[in-house]
Structure formats: structure tokens, C-alpha cells
Backbone as CSV, one residue per row, in Angstrom:
resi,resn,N_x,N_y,N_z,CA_x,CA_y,CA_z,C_x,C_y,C_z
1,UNK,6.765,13.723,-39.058,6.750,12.578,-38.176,7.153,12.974,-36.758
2,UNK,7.822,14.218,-36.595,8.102,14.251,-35.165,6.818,15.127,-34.595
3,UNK,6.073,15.383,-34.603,4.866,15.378,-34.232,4.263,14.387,-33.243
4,UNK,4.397,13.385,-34.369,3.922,11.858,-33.724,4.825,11.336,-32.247
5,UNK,6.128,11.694,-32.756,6.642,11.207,-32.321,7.013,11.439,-30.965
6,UNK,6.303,12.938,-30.991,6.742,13.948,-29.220,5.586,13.581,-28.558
7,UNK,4.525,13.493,-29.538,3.065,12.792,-28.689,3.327,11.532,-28.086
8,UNK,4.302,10.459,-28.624,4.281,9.409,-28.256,5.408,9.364,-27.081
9,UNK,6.479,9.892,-27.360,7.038,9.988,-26.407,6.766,10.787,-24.992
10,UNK,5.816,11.724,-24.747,5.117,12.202,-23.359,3.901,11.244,-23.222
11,UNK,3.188,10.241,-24.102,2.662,9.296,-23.364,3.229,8.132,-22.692
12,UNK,4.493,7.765,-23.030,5.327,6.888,-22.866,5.671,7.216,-21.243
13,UNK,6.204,8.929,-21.358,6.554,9.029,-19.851,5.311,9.452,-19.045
14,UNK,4.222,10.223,-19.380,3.174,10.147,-18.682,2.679,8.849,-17.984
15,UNK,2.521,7.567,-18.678,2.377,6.290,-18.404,3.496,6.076,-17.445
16,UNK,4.813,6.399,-17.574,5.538,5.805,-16.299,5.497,6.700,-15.427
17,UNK,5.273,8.105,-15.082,5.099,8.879,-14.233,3.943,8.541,-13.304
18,UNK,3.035,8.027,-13.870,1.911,7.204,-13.418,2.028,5.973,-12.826
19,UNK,2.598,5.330,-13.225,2.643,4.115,-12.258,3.848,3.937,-11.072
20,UNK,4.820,5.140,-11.457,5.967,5.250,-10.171,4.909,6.120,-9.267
21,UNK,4.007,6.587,-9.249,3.085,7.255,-8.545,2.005,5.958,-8.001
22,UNK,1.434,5.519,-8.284,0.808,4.404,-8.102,1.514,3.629,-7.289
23,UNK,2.915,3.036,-7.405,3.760,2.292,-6.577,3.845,2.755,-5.650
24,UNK,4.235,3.845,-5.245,4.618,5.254,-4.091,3.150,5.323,-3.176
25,UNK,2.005,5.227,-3.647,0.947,5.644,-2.978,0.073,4.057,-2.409
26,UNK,1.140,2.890,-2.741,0.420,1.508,-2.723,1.101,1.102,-1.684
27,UNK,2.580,1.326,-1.754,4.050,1.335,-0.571,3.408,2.315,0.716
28,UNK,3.110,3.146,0.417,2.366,3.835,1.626,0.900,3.607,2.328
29,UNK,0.255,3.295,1.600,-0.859,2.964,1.758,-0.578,1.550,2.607
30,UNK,0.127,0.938,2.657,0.795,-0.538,3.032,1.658,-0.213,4.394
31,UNK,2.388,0.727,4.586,3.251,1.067,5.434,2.595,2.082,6.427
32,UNK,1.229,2.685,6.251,0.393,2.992,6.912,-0.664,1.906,7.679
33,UNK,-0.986,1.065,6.804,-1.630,-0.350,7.711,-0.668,-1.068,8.583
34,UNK,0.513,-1.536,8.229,1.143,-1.492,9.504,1.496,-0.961,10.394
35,UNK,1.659,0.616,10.453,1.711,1.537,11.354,0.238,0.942,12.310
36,UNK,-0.968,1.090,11.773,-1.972,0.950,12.314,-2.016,-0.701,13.011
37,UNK,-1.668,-1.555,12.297,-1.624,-3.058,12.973,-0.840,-3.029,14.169
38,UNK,0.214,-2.298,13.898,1.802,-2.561,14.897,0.669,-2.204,16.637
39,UNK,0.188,-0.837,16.352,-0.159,-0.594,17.409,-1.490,-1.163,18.229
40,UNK,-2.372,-1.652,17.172,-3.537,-2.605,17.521,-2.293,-3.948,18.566
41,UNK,-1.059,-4.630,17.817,-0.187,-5.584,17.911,0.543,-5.035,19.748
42,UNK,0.201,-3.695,19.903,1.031,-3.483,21.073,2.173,-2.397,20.892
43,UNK,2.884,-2.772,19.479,4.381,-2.195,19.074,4.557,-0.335,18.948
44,UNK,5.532,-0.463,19.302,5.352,0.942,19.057,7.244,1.746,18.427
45,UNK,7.432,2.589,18.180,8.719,3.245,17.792,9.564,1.904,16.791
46,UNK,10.422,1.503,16.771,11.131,0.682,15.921,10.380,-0.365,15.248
47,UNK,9.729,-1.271,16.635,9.350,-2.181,16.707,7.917,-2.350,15.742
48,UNK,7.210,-1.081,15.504,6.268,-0.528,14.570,6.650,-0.578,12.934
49,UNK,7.950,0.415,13.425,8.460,1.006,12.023,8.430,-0.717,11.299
50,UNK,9.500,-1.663,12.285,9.810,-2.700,11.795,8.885,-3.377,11.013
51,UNK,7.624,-3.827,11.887,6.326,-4.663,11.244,5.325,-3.825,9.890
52,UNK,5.856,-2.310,9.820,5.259,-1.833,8.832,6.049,-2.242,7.305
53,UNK,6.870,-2.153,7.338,7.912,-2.547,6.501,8.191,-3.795,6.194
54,UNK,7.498,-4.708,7.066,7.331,-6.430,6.726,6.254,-6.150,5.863
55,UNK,5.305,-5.734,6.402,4.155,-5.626,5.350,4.371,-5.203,4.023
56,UNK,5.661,-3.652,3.797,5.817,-3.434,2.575,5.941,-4.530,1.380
57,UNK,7.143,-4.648,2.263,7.903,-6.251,1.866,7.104,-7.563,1.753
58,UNK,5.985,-8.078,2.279,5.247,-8.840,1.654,4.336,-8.439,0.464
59,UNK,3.782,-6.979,0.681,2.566,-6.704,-0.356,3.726,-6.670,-1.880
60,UNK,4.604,-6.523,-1.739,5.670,-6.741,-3.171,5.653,-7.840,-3.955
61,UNK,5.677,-8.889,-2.972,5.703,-10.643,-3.065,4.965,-10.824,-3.934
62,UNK,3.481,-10.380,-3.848,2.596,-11.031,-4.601,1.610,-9.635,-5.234
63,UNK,0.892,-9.756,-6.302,0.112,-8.728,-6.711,-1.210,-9.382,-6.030
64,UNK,-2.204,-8.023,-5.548,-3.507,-8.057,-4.596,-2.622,-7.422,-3.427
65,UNK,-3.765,-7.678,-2.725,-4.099,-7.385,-1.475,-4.476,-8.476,-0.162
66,UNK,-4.389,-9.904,-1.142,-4.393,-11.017,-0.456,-3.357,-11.330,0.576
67,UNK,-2.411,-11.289,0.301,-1.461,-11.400,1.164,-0.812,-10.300,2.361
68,UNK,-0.923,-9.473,2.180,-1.190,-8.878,3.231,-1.980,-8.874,4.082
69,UNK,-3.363,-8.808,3.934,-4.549,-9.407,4.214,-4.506,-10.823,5.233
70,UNK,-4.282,-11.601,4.475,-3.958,-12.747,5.196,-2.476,-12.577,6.520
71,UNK,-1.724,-12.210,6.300,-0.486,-12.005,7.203,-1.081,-10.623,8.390
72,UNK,-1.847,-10.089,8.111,-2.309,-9.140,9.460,-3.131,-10.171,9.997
73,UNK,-4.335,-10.953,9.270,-5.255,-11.656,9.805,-4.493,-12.378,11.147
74,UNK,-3.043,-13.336,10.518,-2.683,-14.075,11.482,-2.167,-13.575,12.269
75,UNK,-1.229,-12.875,11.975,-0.798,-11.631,13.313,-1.806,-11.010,14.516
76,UNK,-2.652,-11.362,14.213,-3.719,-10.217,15.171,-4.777,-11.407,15.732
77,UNK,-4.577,-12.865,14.928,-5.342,-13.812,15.927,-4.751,-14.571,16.789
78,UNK,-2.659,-14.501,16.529,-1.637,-15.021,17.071,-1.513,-14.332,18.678
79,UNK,-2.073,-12.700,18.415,-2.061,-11.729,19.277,-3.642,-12.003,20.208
80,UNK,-4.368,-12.677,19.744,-5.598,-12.843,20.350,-6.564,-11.589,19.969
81,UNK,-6.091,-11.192,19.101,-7.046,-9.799,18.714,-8.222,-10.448,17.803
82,UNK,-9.415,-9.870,17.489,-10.669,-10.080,16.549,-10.597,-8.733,15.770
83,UNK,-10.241,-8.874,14.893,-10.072,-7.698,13.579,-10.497,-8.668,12.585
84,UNK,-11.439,-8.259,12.205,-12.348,-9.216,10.624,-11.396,-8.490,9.247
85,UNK,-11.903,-9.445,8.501,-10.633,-9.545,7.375,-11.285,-8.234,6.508
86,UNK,-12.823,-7.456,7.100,-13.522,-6.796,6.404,-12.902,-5.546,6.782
87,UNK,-12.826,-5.480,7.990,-11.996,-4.116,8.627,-10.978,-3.752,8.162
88,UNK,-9.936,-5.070,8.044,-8.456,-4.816,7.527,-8.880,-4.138,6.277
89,UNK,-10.044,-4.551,5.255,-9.823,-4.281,4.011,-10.831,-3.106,3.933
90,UNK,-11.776,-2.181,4.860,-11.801,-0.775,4.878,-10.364,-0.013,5.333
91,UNK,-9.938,-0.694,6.224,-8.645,0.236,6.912,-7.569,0.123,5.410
92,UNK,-7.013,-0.484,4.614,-6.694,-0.289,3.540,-7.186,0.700,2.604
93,UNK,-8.473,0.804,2.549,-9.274,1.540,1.476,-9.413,3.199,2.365
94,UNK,-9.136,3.146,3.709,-8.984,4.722,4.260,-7.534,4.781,3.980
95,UNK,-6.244,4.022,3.732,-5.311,4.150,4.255,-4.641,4.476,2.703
96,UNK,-5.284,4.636,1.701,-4.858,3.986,-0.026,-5.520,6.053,0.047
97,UNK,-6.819,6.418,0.449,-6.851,7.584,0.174,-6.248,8.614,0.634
98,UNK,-5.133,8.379,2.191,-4.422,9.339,3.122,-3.329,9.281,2.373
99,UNK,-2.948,7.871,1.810,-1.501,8.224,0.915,-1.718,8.290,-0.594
100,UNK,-2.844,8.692,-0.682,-2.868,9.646,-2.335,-2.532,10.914,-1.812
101,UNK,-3.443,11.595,-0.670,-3.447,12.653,-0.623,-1.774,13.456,-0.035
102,UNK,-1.341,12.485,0.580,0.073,12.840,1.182,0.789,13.352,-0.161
103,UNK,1.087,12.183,-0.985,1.720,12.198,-2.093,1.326,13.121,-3.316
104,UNK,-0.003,13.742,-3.781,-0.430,14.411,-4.777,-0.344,15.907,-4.133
């Protein structure tokens, strides 16, 4: 039975090694779009760091990509900027593959 049982236990941690990896590369991938918003926004040094890290902190709130999504949208039409909700969501999908690659 311990056979079974060493198999089951390295899928157990393979599976969580995997998704603390997944979290890590979703947190970044997130904290890289605000890097990128802050400065579309004007912000730059703290004031960057700061609004990237709101973003962390909202994309937590809720599962998707909706809400983040929506909270740059308003940020950037509050700012008078035109960034389509399509852009935000390529600039996510470049920003999800720079922080795989950082992290792997």
C-alpha cells in the first residue's frame, strides 16, 4: 500500500505546487497591468507601485478578470483616456505570458 500511497501523496503536492505557481504568475500578471495603467494614468515611482497593487488587491476580490477589467476601464475614462476594454484584455494576455516566463 505504500506504493499507492507515495503516488498519492506527490500528486497531492504536485497539485499544490501548481496552483501556488498559478497564484504567483496571476499576482504578477495583475501587478504588471498596473504598472502599465499607472503610466498610461500619468503615475509613476510610488504612486505606480501604489495603483499596481490596488489592482492586486481587487483581482483577489473576485474570481475572473472582470473586475479588474472594469476598475482600469473607469480609471482611464475618469482620466479621459480611450483604452477599449479589448486592449486591456490583450495587455493582460501579453502580461499573464511575461509573468510565466519571469517566474518558470
Amino acid at each position: 500500500m505504500t506504493g499507492f500511497d507515495d503516488r498519492k501523496k506527490t500528486a497531492e503536492n504536485k497539485f499544490q505546487l501548481d496552483e501556488e505557481m498559478r497564484f504567483k504568475i496571476n499576482a504578477r500578471r495583475t501587478k504588471l497591468l498596473g504598472l502599465w495603467v499607472a503610466q498610461q494614468l500619468g503615475h509613476s515611482g510610488d504612486a505606480a507601485e501604489t495603483y499596481a497593487k490596488s489592482l492586486v488587491v481587487e483581482d483577489m476580490s473576485k474570481p475572473g478578470d472582470d473586475d479588474v477589467v472594469q476598475k482600469v476601464l473607469a480609471d482611464t475614462k475618469a482620466k479621459g483616456l480611450d483604452i477599449s476594454e479589448h486592449r486591456i484584455r490583450k495587455e493582460l494576455e501579453g502580461f499573464a505570458k511575461e509573468a510565466r516566463d519571469q517566474l518558470m
